Short mmCIF file of C-alpha atoms in Angstrom, two decimals:
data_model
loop_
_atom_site.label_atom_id
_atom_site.label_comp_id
_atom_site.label_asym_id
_atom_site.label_seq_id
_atom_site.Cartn_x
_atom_site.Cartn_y
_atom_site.Cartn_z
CA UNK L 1 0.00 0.00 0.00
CA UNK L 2 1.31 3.76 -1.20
CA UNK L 3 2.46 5.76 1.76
CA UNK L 4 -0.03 9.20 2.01
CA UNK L 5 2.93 11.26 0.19
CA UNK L 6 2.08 9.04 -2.57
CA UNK L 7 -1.55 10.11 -2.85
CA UNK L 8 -3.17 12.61 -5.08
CA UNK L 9 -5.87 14.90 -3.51
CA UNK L 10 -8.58 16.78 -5.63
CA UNK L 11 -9.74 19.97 -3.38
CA UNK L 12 -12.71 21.41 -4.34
CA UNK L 13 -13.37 23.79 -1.32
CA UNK L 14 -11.53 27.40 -2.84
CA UNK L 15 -11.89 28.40 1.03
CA UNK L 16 -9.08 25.51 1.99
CA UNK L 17 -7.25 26.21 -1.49
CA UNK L 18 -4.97 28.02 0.13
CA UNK L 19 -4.01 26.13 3.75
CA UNK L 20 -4.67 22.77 2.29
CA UNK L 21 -0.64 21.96 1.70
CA UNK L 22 0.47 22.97 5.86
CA UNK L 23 -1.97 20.17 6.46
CA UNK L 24 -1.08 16.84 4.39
CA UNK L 25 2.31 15.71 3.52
CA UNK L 26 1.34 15.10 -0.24
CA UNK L 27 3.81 17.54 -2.52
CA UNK L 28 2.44 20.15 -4.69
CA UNK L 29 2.22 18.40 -7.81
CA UNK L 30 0.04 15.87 -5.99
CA UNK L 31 -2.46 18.28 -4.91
CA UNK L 32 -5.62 19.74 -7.90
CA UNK L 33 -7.31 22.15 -6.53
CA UNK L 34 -10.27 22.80 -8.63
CA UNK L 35 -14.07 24.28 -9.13
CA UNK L 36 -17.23 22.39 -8.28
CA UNK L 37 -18.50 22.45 -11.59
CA UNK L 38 -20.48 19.44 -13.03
CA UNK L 39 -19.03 20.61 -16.59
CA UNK L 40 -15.53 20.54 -15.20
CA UNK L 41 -15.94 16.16 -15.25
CA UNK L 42 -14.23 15.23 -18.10
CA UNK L 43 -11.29 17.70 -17.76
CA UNK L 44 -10.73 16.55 -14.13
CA UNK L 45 -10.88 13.03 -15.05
CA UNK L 46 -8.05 13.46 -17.79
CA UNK L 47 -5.87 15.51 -15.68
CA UNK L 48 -6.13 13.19 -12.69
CA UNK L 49 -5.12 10.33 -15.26
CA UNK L 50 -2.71 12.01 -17.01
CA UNK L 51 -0.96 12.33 -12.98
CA UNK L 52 -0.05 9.06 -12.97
CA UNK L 53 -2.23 8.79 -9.92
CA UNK L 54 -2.20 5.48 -7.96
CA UNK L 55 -3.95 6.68 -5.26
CA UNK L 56 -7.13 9.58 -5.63
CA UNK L 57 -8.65 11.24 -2.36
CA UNK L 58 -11.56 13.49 -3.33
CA UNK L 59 -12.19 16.23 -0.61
CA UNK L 60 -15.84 16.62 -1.89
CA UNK L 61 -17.82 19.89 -1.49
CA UNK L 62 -21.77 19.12 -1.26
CA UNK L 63 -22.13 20.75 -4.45
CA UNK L 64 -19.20 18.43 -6.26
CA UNK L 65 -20.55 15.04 -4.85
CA UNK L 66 -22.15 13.94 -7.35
CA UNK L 67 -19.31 14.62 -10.25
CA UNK L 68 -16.88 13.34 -7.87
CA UNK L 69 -18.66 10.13 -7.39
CA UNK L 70 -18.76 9.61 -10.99
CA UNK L 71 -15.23 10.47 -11.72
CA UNK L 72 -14.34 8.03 -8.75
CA UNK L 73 -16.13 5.03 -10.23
CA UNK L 74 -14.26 6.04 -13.69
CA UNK L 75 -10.83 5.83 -12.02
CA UNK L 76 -11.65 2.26 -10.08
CA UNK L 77 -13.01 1.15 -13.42
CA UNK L 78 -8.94 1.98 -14.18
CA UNK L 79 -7.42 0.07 -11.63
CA UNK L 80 -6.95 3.27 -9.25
CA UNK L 81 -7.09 3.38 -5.94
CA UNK L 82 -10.21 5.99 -4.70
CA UNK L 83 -10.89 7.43 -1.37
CA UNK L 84 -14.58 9.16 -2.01
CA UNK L 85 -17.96 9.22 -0.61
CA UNK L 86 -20.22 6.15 -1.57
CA UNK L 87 -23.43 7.08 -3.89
CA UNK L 88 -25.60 5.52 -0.55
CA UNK L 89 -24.16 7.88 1.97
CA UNK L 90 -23.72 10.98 -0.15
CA UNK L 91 -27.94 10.71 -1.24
CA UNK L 92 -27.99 11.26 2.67
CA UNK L 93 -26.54 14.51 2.61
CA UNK L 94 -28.27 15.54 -0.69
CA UNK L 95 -31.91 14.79 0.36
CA UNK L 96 -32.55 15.64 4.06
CA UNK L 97 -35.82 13.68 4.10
CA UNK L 98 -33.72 10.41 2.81
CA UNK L 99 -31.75 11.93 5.79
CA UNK L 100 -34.62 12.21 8.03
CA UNK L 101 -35.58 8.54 7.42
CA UNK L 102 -32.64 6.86 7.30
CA UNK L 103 -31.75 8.28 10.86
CA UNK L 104 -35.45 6.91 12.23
CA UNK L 105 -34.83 3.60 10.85
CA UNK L 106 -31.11 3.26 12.81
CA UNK L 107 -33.31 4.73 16.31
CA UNK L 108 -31.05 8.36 15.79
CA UNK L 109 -32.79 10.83 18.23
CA UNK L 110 -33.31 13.61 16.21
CA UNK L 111 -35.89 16.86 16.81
CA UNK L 112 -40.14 15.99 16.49
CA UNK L 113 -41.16 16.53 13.36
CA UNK L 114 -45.35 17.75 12.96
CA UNK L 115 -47.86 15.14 12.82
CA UNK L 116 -48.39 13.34 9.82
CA UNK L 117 -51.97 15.16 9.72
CA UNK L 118 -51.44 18.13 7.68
CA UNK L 119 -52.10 21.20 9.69
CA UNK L 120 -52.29 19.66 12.75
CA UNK L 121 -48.99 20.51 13.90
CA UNK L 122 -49.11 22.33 17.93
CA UNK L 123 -47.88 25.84 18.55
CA UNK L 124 -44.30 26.46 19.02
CA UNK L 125 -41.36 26.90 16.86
CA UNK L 126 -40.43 25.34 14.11
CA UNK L 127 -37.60 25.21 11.57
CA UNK L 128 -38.61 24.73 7.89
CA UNK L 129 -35.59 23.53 5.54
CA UNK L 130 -34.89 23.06 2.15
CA UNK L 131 -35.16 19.22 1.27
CA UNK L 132 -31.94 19.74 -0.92
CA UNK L 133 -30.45 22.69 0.49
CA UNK L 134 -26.74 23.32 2.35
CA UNK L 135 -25.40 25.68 5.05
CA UNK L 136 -28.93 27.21 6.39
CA UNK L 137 -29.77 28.04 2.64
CA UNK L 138 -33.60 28.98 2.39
CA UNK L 139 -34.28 28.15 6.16
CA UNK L 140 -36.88 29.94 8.16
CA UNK L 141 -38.10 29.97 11.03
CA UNK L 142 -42.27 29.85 12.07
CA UNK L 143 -42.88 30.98 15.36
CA UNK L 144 -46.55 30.87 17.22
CA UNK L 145 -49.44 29.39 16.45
CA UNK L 146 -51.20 27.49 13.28
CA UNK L 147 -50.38 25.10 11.21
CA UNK L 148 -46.90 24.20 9.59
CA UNK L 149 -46.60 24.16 5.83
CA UNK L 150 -43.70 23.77 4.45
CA UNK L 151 -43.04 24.40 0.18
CA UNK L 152 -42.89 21.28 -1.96
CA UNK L 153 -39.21 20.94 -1.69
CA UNK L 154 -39.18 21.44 2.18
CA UNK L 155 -39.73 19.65 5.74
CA UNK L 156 -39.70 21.07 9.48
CA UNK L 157 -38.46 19.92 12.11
CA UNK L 158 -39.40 21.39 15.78
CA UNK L 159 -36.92 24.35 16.43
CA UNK L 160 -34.99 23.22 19.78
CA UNK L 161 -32.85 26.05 21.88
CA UNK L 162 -29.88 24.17 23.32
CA UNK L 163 -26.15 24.06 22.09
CA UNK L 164 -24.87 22.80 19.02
CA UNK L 165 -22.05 20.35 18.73
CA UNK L 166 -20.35 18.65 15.54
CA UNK L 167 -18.27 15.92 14.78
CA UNK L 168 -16.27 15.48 12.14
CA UNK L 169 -14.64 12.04 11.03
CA UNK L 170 -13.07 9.87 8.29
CA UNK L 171 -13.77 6.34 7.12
CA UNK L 172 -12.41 4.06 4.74
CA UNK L 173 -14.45 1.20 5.03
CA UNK L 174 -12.45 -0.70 7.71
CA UNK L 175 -11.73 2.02 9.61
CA UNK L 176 -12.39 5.57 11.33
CA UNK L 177 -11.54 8.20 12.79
CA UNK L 178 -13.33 10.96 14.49
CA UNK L 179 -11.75 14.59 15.40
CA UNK L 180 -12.00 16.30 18.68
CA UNK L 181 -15.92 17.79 19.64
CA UNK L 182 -16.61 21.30 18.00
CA UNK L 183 -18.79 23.14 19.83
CA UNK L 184 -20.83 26.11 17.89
CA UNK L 185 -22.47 27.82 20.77
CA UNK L 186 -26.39 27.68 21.52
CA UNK L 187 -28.68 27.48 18.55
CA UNK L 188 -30.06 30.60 17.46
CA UNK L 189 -33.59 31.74 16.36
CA UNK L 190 -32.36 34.28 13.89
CA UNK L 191 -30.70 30.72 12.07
CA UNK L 192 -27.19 32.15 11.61
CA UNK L 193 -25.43 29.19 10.06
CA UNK L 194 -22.71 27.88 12.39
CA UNK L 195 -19.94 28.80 9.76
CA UNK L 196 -20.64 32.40 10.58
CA UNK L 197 -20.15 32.14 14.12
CA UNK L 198 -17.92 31.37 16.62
CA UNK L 199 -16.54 27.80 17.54
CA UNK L 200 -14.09 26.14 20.11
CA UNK L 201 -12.53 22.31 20.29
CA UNK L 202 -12.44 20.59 21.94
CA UNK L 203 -16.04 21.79 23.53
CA UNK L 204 -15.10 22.69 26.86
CA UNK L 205 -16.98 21.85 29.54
CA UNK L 206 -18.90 18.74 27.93
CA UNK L 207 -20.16 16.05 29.15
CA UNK L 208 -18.04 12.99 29.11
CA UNK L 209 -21.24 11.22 29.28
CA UNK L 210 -22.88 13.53 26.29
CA UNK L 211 -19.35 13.25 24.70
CA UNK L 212 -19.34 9.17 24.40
CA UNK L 213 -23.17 9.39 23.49
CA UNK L 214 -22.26 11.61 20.08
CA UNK L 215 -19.28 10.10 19.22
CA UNK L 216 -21.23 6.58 19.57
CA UNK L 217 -24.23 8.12 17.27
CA UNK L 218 -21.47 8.99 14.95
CA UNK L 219 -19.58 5.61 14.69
CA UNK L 220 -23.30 4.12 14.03
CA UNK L 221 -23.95 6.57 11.24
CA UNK L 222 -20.94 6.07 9.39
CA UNK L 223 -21.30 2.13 9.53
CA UNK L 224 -24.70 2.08 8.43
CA UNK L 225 -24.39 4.08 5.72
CA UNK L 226 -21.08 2.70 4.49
CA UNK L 227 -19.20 5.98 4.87
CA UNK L 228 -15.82 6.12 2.51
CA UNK L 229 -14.31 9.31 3.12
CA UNK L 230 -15.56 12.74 5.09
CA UNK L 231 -18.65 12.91 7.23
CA UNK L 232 -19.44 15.71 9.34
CA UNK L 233 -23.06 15.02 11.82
CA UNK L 234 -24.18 17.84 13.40
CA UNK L 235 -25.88 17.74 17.04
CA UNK L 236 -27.82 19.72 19.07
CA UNK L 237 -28.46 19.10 22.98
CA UNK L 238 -31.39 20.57 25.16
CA UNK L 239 -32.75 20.63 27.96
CA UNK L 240 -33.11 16.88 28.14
CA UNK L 241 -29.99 16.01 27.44
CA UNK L 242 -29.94 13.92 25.14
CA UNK L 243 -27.69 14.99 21.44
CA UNK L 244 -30.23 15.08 18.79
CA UNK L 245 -29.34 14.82 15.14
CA UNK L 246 -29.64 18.16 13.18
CA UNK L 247 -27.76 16.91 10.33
CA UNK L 248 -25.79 14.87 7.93
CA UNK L 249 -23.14 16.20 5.84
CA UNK L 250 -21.18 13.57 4.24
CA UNK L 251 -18.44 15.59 2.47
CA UNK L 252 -15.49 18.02 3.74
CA UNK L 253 -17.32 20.21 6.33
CA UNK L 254 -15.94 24.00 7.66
CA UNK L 255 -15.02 22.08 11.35
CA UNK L 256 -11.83 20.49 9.91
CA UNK L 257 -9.67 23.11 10.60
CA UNK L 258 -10.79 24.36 13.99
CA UNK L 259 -10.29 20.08 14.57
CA UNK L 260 -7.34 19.65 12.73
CA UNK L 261 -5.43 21.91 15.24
CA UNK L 262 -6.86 20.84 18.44
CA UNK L 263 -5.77 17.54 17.31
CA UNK L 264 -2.20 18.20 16.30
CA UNK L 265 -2.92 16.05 13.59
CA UNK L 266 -2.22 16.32 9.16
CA UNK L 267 -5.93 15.96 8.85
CA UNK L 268 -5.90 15.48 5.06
CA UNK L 269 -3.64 12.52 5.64
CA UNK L 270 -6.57 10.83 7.54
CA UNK L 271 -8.13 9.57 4.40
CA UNK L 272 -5.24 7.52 3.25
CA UNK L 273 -3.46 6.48 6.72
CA UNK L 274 -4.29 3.35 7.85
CA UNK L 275 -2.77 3.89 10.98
CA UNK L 276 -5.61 6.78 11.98
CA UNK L 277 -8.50 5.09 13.60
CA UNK L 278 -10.25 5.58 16.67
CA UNK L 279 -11.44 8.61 18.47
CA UNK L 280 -8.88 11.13 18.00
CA UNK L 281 -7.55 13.59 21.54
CA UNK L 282 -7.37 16.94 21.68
CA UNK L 283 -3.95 18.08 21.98
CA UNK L 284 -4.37 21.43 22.21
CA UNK L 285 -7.26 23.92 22.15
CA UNK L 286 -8.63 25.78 18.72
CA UNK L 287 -10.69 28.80 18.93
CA UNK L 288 -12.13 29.85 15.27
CA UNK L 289 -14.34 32.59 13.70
CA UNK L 290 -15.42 34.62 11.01
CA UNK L 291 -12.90 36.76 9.58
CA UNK L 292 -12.95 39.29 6.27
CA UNK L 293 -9.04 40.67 6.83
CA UNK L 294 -6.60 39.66 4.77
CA UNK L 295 -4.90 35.38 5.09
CA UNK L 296 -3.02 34.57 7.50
CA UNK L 297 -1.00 31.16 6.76
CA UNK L 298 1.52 31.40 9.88
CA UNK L 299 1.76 27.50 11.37
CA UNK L 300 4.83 28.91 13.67
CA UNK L 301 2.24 30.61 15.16
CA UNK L 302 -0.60 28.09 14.56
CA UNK L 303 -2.69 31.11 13.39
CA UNK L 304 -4.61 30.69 9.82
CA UNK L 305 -7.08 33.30 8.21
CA UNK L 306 -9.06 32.54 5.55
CA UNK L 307 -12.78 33.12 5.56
CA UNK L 308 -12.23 32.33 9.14
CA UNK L 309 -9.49 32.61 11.92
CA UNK L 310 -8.64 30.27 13.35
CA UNK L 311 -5.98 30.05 15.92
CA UNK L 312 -4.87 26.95 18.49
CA UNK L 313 -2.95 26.96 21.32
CA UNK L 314 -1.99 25.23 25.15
CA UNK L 315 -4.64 27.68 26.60
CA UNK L 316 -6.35 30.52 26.26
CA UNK L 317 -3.43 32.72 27.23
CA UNK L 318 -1.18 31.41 24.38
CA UNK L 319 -3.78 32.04 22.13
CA UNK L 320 -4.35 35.62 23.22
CA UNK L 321 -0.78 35.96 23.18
CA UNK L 322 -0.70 34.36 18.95
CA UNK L 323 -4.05 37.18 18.38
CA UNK L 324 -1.93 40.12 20.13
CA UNK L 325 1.02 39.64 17.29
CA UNK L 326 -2.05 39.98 14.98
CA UNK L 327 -3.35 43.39 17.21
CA UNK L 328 -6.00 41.36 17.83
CA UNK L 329 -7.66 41.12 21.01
CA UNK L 330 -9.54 37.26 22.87
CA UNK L 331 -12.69 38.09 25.16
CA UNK L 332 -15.63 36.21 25.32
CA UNK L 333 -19.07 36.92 23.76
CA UNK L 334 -22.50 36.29 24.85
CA UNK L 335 -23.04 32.30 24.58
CA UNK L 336 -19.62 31.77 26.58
CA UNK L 337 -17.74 31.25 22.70
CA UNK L 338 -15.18 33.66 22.05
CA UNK L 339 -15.17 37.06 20.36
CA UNK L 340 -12.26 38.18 18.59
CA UNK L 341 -12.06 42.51 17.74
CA UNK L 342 -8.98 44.81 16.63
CA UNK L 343 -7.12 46.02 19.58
#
């Protein structure tokens, strides 16, 4: 079996375009970063055989999966080695009520849904997604009494206030590996996506109990739906305590880097190392958020801004110290998750 230098990794993400290489020991010429585009198939599929390529990892976005499934089968079909998402576990991601089911079926606690009545569904809040949508596209939130009635292409779910956790992890088949706990800070009602907010892993103060429970759920989810490659499943927990499953992304998610560097591990290695299994220990702690200056790519300093900053360190004072270099200043904001400003 090739060695992970060996491998060739197609990046579709342009957000991890640029930090992709201080995180896998692959060399440059082993490393496509391209668009998502469906019409971009046949050109990616000639360049990645044209490579030489042994060994393919495809760092899916949700948008590529479906091209990158197809290339994938291509390249087998050629005798190549291919780390990407299965057409079974990427329909999850794709179609949340396919989601919705297939979580039932395995007993996943996830949040009430209305009666199967129509219109019958009680007062209270309730979240109405897009059946095919990504990163809180289209969602909206119906608050009070009446009836729920979601569009054609949509499905609620009751709206629960708690915190929100993720896990990200990596299978192969025979193996896995899950990253560190991410915690996102408490759900919102306004819906702000959890990219466009502040995170911190590992989540401090968890439960070890609520800890074991998720990563558990996890390990279930990617055996039953034969997960080869990324999967990110999002939790939130409530007042009952118990982690409920908001979603299933089964592609590269935006908690690998905030992960990557609480783990002190060369995440996009993971795919191809048969060596990383198990559930993976924080090492240090990551603080991450949104961020419009200009990149940052300083490892000395374990400090990288793209769309977001993220920075790791022994403790919050290290960290504060790696942000003051930048003339930027640590507090802490209003769900307990920090708040970065300009000093």
């Amino acid at each position: 079996m090739s060695s992970p230098a060996d491998a060739h990794h197609v990046v579709v993400s342009r957000s991890v375009h640029p930090w992709f290489r201080y995180f896998c020991t692959a060399p440059p010429q082993n490393v496509h970063c391209v668009s998502d585009r469906a019409d971009d198939r046949d050109r990616l599929e000639a360049r990645l055989l044209r490579s030489g390529a042994r060994t393919v990892v495809f760092h899916s976005s949700h948008v590529s999966l479906p091209r990158d499934i197809d290339i994938a089968a291509a390249l087998r079909r050629r005798g190549i080695r291919v780390v990407a998402q299965n057409p079974e576990c990427a329909a999850l991601g794709l179609d949340k009520v396919a989601m919705r089911k297939f979580l039932r079926e395995l007993s996943v606690p996830v949040p009430p849904g209305p009666p199967a009545r129509p219109g019958a569904a009680p007062a209270g809040r309730w979240v109405i997604k897009r059946r095919y949508g990504t990163e809180g596209d289209g969602m909206r939130l119906v608050d009070g009494p009446g009836p729920v009635e979601p569009g054609a292409d949509e499905y609620a779910e009751r709206f629960v206030d708690g915190r929100e956790y993720s896990v990200l992890a990596c299978a192969d088949g025979t193996r896995v590996a899950t990253l560190p706990i991410v915690d996102k800070g408490r759900s919102r009602t306004d819906l702000l996506p959890p990219f466009r907010r502040p995170r911190v892993c590992p989540a401090p103060d968890l439960d070890p109990r609520l800890r074991a429970r998720m990563l558990e759920i996890t390990e279930a989810i990617v055996a039953a739906s034969a997960c080869t490659g990324w999967i990110e499943v999002e939790f939130v927990v409530g007042d009952a305590a118990e982690p409920l499953v908001l979603e299933i992304n089964p592609r590269l998610a935006g908690t690998v880097r905030v992960g990557a560097m609480a783990a002190g591990v060369r995440v996009f290695d993971l795919p191809v190392d048969p060596d990383a299994r198990g559930r993976l220990a924080a090492r240090s702690l990551a603080v991450e958020v949104p961020w419009t200056g200009p990149p940052v790519l300083e490892p000395q300093r374990c400090t990288f801004a793209t769309s977001r900053l993220t920075v790791s360190g022994a403790d919050l004072r290290e960290i504060s110290e790696r942000l003051a270099a930048l003339g930027l200043v640590l507090g802490a904001g209003p769900d307990g998750l920090p708040e970065i400003t300009r000093a």
